[in-house]
mmCIF file of C-alpha atoms in Angstrom:
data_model
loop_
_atom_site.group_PDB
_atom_site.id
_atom_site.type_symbol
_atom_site.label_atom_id
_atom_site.label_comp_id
_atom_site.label_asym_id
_atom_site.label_seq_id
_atom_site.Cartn_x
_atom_site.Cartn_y
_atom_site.Cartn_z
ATOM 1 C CA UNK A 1 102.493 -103.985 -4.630
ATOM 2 C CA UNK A 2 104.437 -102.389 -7.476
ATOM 3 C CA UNK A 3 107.339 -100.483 -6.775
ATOM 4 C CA UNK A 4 106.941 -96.649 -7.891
ATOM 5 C CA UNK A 5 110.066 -94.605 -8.912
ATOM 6 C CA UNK A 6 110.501 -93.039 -5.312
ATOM 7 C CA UNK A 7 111.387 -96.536 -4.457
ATOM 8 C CA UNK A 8 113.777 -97.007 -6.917
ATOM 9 C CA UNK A 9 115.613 -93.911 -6.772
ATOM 10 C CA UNK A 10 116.692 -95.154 -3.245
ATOM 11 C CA UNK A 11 118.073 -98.809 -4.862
ATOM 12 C CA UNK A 12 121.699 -97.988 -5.559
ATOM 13 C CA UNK A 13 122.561 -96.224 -2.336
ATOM 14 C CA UNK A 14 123.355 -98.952 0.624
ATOM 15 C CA UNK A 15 120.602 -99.344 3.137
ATOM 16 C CA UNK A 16 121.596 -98.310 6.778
ATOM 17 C CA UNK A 17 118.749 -100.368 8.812
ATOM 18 C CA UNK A 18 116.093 -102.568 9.034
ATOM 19 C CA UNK A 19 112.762 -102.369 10.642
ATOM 20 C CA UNK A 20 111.470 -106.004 11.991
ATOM 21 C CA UNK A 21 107.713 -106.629 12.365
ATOM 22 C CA UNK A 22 105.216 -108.317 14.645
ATOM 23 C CA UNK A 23 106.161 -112.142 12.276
ATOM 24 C CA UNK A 24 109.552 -111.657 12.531
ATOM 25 C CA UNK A 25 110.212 -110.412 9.371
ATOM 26 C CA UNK A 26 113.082 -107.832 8.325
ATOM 27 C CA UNK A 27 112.883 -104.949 5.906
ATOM 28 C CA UNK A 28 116.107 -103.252 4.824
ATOM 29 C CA UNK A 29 115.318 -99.476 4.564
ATOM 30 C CA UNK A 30 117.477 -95.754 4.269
ATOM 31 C CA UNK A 31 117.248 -94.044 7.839
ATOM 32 C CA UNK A 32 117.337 -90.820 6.248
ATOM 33 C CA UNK A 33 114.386 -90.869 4.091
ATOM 34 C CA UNK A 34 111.942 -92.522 7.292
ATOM 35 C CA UNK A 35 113.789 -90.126 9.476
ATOM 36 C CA UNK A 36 112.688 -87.242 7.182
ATOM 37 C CA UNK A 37 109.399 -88.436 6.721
ATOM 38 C CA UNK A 38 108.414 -88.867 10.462
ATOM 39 C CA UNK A 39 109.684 -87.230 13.632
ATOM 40 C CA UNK A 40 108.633 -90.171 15.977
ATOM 41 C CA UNK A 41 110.778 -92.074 13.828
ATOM 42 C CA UNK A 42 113.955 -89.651 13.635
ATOM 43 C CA UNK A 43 113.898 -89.928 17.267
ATOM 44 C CA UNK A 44 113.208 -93.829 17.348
ATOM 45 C CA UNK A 45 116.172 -93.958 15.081
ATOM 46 C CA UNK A 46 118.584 -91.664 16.800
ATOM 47 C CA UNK A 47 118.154 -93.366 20.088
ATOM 48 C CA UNK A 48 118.493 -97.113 18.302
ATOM 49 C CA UNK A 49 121.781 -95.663 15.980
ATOM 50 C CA UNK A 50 124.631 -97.087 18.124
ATOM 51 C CA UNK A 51 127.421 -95.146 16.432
ATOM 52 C CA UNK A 52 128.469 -92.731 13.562
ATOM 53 C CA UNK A 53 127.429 -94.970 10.198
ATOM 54 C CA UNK A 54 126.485 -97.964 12.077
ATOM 55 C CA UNK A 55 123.099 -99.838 10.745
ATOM 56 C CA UNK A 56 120.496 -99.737 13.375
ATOM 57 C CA UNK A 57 117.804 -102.006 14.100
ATOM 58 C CA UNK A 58 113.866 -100.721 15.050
ATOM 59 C CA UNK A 59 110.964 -102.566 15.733
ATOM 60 C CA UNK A 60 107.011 -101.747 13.982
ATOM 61 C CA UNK A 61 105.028 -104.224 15.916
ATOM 62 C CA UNK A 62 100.551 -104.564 15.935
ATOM 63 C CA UNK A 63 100.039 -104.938 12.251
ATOM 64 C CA UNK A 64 100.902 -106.910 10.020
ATOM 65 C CA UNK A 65 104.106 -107.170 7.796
ATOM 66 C CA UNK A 66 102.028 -106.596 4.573
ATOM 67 C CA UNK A 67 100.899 -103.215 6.227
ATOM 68 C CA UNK A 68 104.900 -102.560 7.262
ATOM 69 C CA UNK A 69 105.741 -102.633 3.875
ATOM 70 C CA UNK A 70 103.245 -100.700 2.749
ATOM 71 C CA UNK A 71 103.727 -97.716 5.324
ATOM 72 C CA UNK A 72 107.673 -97.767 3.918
ATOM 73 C CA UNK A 73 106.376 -97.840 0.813
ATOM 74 C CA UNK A 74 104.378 -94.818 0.646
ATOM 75 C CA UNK A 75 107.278 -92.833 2.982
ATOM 76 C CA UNK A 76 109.537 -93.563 0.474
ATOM 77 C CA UNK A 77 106.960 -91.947 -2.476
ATOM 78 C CA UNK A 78 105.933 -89.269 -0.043
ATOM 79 C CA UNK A 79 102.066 -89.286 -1.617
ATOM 80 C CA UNK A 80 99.297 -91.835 -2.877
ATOM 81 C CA UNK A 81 99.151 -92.158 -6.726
ATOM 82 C CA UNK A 82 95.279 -92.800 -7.910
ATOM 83 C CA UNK A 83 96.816 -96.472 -9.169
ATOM 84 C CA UNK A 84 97.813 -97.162 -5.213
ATOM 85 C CA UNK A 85 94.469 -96.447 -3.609
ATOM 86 C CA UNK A 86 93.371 -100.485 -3.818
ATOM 87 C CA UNK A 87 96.213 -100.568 -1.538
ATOM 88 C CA UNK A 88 95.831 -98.018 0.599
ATOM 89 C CA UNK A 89 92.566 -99.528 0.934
ATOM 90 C CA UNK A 90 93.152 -103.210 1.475
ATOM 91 C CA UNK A 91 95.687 -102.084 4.640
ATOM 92 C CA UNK A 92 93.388 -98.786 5.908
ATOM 93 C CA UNK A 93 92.677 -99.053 9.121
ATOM 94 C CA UNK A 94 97.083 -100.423 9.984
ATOM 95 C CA UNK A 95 98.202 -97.608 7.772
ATOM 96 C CA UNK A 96 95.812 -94.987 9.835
ATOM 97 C CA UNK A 97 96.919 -96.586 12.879
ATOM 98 C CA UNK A 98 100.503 -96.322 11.728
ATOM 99 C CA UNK A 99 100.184 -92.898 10.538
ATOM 100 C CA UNK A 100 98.788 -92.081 13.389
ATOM 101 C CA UNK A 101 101.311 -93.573 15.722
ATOM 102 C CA UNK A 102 104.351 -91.839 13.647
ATOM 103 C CA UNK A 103 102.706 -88.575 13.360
ATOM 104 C CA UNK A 104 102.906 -88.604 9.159
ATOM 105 C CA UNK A 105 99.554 -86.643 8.433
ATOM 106 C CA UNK A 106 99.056 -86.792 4.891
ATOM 107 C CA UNK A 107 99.449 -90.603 4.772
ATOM 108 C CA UNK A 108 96.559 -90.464 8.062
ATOM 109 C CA UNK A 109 94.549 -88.424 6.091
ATOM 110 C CA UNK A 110 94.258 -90.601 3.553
ATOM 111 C CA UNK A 111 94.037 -94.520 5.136
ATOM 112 C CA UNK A 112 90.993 -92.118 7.103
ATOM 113 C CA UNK A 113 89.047 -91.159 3.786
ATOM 114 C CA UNK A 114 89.821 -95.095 2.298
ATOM 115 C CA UNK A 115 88.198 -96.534 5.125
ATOM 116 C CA UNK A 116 85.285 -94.183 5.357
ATOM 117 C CA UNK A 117 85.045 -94.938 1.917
ATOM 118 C CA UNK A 118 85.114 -98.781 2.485
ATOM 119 C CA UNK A 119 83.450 -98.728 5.863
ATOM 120 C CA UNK A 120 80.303 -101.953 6.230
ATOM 121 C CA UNK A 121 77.427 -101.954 9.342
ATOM 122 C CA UNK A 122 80.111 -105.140 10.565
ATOM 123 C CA UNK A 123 82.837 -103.062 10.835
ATOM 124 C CA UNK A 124 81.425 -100.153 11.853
ATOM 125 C CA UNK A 125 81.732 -100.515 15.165
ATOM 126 C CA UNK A 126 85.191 -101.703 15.530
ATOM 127 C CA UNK A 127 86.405 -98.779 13.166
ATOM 128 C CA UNK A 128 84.480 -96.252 15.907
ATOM 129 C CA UNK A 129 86.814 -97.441 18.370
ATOM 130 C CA UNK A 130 89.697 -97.124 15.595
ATOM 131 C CA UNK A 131 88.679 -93.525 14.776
ATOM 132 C CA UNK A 132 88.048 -92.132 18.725
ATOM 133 C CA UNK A 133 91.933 -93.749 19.416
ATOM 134 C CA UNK A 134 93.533 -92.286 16.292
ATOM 135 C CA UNK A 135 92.020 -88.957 16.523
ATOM 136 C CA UNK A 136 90.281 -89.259 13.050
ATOM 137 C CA UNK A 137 87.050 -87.290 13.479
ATOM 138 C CA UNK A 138 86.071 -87.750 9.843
ATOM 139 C CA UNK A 139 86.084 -91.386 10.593
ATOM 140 C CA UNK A 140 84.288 -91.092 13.275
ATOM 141 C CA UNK A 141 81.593 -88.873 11.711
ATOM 142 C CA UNK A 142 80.974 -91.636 9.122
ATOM 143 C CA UNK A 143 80.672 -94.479 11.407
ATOM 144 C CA UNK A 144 78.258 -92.917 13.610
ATOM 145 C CA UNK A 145 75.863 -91.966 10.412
ATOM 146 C CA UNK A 146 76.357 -95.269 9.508
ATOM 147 C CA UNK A 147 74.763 -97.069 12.911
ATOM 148 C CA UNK A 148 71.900 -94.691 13.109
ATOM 149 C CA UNK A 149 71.180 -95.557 9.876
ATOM 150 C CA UNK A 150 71.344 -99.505 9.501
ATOM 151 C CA UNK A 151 71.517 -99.958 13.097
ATOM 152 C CA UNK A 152 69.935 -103.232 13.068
ATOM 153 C CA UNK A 153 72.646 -104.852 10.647
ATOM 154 C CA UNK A 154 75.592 -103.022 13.431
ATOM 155 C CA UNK A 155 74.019 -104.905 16.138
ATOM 156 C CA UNK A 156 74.871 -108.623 14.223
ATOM 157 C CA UNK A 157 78.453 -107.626 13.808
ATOM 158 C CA UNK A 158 81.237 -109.101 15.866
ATOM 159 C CA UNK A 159 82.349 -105.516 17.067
ATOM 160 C CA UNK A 160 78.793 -104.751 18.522
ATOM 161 C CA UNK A 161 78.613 -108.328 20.498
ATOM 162 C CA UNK A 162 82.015 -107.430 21.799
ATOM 163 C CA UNK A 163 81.458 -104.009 23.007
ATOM 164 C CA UNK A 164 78.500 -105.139 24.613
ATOM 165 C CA UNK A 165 80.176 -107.920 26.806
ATOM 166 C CA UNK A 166 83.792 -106.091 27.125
ATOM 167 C CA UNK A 167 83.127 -102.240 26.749
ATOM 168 C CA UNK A 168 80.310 -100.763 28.386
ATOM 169 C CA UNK A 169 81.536 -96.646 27.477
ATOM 170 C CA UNK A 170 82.123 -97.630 23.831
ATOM 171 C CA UNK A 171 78.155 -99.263 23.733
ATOM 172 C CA UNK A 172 77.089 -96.277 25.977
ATOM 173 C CA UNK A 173 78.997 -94.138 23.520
ATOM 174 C CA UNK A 174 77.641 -95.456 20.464
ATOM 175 C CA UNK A 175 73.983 -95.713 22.071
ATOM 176 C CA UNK A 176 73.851 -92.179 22.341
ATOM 177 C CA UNK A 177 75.281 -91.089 18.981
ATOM 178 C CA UNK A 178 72.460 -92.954 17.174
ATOM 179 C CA UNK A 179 69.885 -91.191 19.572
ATOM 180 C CA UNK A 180 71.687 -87.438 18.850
ATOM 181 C CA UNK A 181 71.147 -88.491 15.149
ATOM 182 C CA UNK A 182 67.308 -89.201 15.317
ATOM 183 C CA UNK A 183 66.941 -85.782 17.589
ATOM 184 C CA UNK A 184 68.672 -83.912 14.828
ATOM 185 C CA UNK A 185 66.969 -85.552 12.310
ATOM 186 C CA UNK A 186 63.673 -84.884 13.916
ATOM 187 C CA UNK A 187 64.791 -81.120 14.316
ATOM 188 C CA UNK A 188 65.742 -80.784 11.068
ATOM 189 C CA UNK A 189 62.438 -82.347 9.898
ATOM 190 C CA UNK A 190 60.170 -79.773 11.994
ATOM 191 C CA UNK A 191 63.248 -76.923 10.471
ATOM 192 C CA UNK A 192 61.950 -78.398 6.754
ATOM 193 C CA UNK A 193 58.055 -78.304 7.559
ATOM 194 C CA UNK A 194 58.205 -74.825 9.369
ATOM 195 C CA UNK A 195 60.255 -73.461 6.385
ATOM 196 C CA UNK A 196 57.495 -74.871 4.118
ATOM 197 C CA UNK A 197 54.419 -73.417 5.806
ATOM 198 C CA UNK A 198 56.352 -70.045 5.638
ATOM 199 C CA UNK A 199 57.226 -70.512 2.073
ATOM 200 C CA UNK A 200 53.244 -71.435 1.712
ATOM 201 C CA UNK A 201 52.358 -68.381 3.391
ATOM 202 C CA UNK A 202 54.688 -66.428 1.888
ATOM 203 C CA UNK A 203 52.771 -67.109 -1.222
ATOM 204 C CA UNK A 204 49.409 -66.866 -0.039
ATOM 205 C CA UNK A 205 50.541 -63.315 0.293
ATOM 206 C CA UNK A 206 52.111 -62.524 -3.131
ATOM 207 C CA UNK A 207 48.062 -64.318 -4.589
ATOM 208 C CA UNK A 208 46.369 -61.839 -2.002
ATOM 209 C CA UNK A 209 48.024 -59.225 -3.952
ATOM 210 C CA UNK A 210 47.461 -60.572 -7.373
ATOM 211 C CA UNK A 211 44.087 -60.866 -6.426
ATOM 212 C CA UNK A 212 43.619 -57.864 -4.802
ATOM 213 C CA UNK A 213 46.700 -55.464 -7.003
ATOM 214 C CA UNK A 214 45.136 -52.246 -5.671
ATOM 215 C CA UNK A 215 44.791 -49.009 -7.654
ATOM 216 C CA UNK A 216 47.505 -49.405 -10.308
ATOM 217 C CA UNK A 217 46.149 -52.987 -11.336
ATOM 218 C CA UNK A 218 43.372 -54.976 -12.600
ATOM 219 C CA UNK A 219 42.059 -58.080 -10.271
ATOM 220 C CA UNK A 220 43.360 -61.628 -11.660
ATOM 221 C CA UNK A 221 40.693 -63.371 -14.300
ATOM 222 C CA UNK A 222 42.340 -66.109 -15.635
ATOM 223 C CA UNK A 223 40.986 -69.786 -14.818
ATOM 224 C CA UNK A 224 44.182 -71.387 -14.871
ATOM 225 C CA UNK A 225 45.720 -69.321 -12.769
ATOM 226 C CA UNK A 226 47.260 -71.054 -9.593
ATOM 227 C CA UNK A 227 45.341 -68.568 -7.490
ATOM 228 C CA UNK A 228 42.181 -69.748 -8.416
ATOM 229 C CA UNK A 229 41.760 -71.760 -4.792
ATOM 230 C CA UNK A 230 42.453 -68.725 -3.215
ATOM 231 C CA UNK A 231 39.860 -67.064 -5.394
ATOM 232 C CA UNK A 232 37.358 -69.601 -4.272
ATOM 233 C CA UNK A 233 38.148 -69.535 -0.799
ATOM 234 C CA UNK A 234 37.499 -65.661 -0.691
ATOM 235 C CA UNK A 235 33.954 -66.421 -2.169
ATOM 236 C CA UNK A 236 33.282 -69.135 0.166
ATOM 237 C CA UNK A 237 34.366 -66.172 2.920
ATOM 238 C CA UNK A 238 32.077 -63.776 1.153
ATOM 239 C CA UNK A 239 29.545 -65.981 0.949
ATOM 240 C CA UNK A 240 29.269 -67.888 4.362
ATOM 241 C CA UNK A 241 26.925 -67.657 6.808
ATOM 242 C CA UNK A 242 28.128 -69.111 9.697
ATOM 243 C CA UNK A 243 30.924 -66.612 10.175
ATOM 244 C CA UNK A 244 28.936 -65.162 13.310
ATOM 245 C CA UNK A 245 27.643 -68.330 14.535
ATOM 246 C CA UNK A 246 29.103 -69.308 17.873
ATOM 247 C CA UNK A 247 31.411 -72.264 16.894
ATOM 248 C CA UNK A 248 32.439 -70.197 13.559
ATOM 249 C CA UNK A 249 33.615 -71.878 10.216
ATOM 250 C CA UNK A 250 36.767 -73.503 9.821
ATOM 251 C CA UNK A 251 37.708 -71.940 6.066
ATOM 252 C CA UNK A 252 36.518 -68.156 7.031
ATOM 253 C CA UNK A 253 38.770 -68.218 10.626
ATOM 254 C CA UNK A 254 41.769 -69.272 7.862
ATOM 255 C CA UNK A 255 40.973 -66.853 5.502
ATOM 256 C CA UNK A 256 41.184 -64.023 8.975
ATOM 257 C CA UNK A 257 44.401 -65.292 10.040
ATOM 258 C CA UNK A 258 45.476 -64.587 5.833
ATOM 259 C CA UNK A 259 44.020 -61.173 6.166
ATOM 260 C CA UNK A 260 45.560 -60.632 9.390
ATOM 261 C CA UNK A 261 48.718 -61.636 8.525
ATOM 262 C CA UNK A 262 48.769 -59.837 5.005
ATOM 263 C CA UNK A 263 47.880 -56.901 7.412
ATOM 264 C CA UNK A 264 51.355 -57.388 9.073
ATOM 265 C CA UNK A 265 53.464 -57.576 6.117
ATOM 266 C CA UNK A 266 52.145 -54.721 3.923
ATOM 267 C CA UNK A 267 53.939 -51.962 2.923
ATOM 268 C CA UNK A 268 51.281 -50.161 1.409
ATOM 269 C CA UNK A 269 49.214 -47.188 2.485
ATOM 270 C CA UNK A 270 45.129 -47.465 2.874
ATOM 271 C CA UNK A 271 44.422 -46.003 -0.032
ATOM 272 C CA UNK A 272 46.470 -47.969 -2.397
ATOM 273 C CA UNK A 273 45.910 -51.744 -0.404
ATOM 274 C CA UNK A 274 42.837 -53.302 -1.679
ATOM 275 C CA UNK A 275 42.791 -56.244 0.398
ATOM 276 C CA UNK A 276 39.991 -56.644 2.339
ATOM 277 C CA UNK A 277 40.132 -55.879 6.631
ATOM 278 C CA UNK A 278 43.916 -54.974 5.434
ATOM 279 C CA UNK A 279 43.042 -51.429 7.319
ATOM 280 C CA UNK A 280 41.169 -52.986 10.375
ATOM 281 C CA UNK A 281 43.909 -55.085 11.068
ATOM 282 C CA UNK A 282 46.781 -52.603 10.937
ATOM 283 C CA UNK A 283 44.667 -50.749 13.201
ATOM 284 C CA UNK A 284 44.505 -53.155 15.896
ATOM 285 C CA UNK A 285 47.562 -54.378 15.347
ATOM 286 C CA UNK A 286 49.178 -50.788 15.997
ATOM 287 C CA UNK A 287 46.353 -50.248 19.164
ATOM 288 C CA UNK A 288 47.056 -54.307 20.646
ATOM 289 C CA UNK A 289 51.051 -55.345 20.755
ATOM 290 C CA UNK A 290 51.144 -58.592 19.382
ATOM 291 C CA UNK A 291 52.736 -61.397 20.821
ATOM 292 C CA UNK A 292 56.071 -62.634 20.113
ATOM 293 C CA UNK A 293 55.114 -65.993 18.158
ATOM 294 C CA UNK A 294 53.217 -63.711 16.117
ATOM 295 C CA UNK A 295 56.136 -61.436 15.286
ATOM 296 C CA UNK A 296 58.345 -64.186 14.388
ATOM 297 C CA UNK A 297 55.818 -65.536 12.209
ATOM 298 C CA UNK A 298 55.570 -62.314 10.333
ATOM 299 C CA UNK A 299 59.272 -62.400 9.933
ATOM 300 C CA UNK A 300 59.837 -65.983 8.631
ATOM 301 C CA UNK A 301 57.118 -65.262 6.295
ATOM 302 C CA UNK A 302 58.753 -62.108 4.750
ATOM 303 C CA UNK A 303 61.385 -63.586 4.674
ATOM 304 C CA UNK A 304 59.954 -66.575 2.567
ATOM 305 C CA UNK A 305 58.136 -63.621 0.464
ATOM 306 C CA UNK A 306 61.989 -61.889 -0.126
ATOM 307 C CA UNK A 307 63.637 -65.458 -0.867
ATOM 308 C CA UNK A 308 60.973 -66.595 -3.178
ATOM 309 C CA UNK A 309 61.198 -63.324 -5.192
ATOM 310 C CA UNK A 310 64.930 -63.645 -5.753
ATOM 311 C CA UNK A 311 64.815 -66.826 -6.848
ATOM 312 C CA UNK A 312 61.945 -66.138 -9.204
ATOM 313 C CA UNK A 313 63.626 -63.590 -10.794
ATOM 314 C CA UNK A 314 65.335 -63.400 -14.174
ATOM 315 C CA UNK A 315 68.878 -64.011 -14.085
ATOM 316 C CA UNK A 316 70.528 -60.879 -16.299
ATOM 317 C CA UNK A 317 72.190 -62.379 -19.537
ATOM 318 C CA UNK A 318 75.482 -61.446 -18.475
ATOM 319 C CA UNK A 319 75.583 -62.992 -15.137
ATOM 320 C CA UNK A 320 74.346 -66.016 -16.950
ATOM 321 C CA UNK A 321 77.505 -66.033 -19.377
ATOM 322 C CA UNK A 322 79.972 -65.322 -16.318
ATOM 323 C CA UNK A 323 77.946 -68.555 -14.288
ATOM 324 C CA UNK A 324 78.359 -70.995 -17.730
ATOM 325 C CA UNK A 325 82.302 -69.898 -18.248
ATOM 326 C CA UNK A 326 82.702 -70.220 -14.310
ATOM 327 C CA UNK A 327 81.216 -73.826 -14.269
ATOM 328 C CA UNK A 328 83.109 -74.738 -17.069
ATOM 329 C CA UNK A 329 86.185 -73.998 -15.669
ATOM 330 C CA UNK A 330 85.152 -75.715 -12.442
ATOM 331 C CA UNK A 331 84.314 -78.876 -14.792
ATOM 332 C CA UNK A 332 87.348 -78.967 -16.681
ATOM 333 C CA UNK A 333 89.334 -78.839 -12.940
ATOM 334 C CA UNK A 334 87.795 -81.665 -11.783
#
């Protein structure tokens, strides 16, 4: 590891204790600068200090010496350069542990993101049991996304076999993390294909009223319009005879549920809304209550009709300008 200028600003003043890891090894340090850098070990170093300017001795034991020298290291430069995140990266999960242990939260936050950067399905589940100990939720987050979605190549890993023979609440744990993933994903898929039928209907709506514009417009006559299977489907209704027989037609009982529902989201008066049964429909809708799926329907799908309008609109030059400086700016940050 190359030594940055923090360390070396620290060379010509005598060292005034060593720390001693797990292999035995000793690693001559300043007590003020670790002291400063970590209240766990300003106390650890008061209570080993055996008199006024007398070198004390303390012990950093579980990891390995590389990963001592490293956590000195980076108290000494008080921050991770971009050049030094290899390292932070080859000694992650000791430095978070570390961190962790000495309460030094910028160093913790960053052994968390290197390893959730780094993190494989064969050490995912090992690195759960990291994150859930160290308090490292952004860990945690990853390594849970990351068995419900290669499960199959977690359950080959060392971690997995272990939990399974040693730690029942840790595979219990895990189990039902990858089971609250596929319920949320499944909720968010019916969110997504709810949202699209409303945005569908939504513009069903906006072609009823190009189709039908009412007083102040002229009906839609262009072939390559995109409301042309609209167009068709109001023929068909027109058309059809088995409206009134008793099992109905498929296509005309859709095109009453559009004119119903058109009926529930216009704003205009019966003189001015040429849509056909538009009147009938407010009528009975006004004389029967609906019911509340139906009202939340009719909301969801004005709100589709407002959302789809705004982003159809034209942006005004001048916003545009402001948006292009704004992102440049943002680019130039980054």
């Amino acid at each position: 590891m190359t030594t940055s200028a923090g360390f070396e600003s620290y060379r010509a003043s005598p060292v005034d204790m060593r720390v001693i890891t797990s292999d035995g090894q000793s690693i001559a340090a300043h007590s003020y600068v670790l002291a400063s850098s970590s209240p766990v070990l300003e106390r650890t170093i008061d209570a080993a200090r055996r008199g006024w300017g007398a070198e004390c001795t303390i012990r950093v034991l579980g990891v390995s010496a590389d990963a001592v020298h490293a956590f000195i290291h980076f108290l000494y430069c008080s921050k991770v350069t971009p050049e030094e995140d290899e390292v932070v990266g080859a000694h992650g999960a000791q430095l978070l542990a570390l961190a962790h242990a000495y309460r030094v939260g910028w160093l913790k936050r960053a052994a968390e993101a290197a390893v959730s950067a780094r993190l494989t399905p064969d050490r995912a589940v090992d690195m759960l049991k990291l994150a859930r100990l160290c308090d490292a939720p952004r860990l945690y987050l990853q390594c849970a996304r990351l068995a419900a979605k290669d499960f199959a190549a977690v359950e080959l890993s060392e971690g997995w076999r272990f939990a399974r023979r040693h730690d029942a609440a840790l595979e219990l744990e895990l189990l039902k993390l990858i089971e609250d993933a596929d319920q949320r994903e499944n909720r968010w898929a019916r969110e997504r294909a709810a949202q699209e039928a409303c945005r569908q209907l939504g513009e069903a709506m906006t072609t009823l009223e190009h189709i039908f514009p009412g007083s102040s417009g002229a009906a839609c006559a262009t072939d390559g319009c995109s409301c042309r299977g609209l167009q068709l489907l109001m023929r068909h209704f027109s058309t059809c005879t088995k409206k009134t027989a008793p099992g109905g037609c498929a296509r005309c009982k859709r095109v009453l549920q559009l004119f119903r529902l058109h009926a529930s989201v216009c704003d205009r008066t019966d003189q001015t809304c040429r849509v056909p049964l538009c009147r009938n429909f407010k009528g009975k809708t006004q004389a029967e209550k609906a019911d509340k799926t139906w009202r939340l329907l009719v909301k969801k799908v004005i709100r589709a009709k407002v959302m789809s309008s705004l982003a159809n609109r034209k942006v005004p030059e001048v916003v545009s300008a402001s948006w292009a400086r704004h992102n440049g700016r943002a680019a130039k940050l980054r």
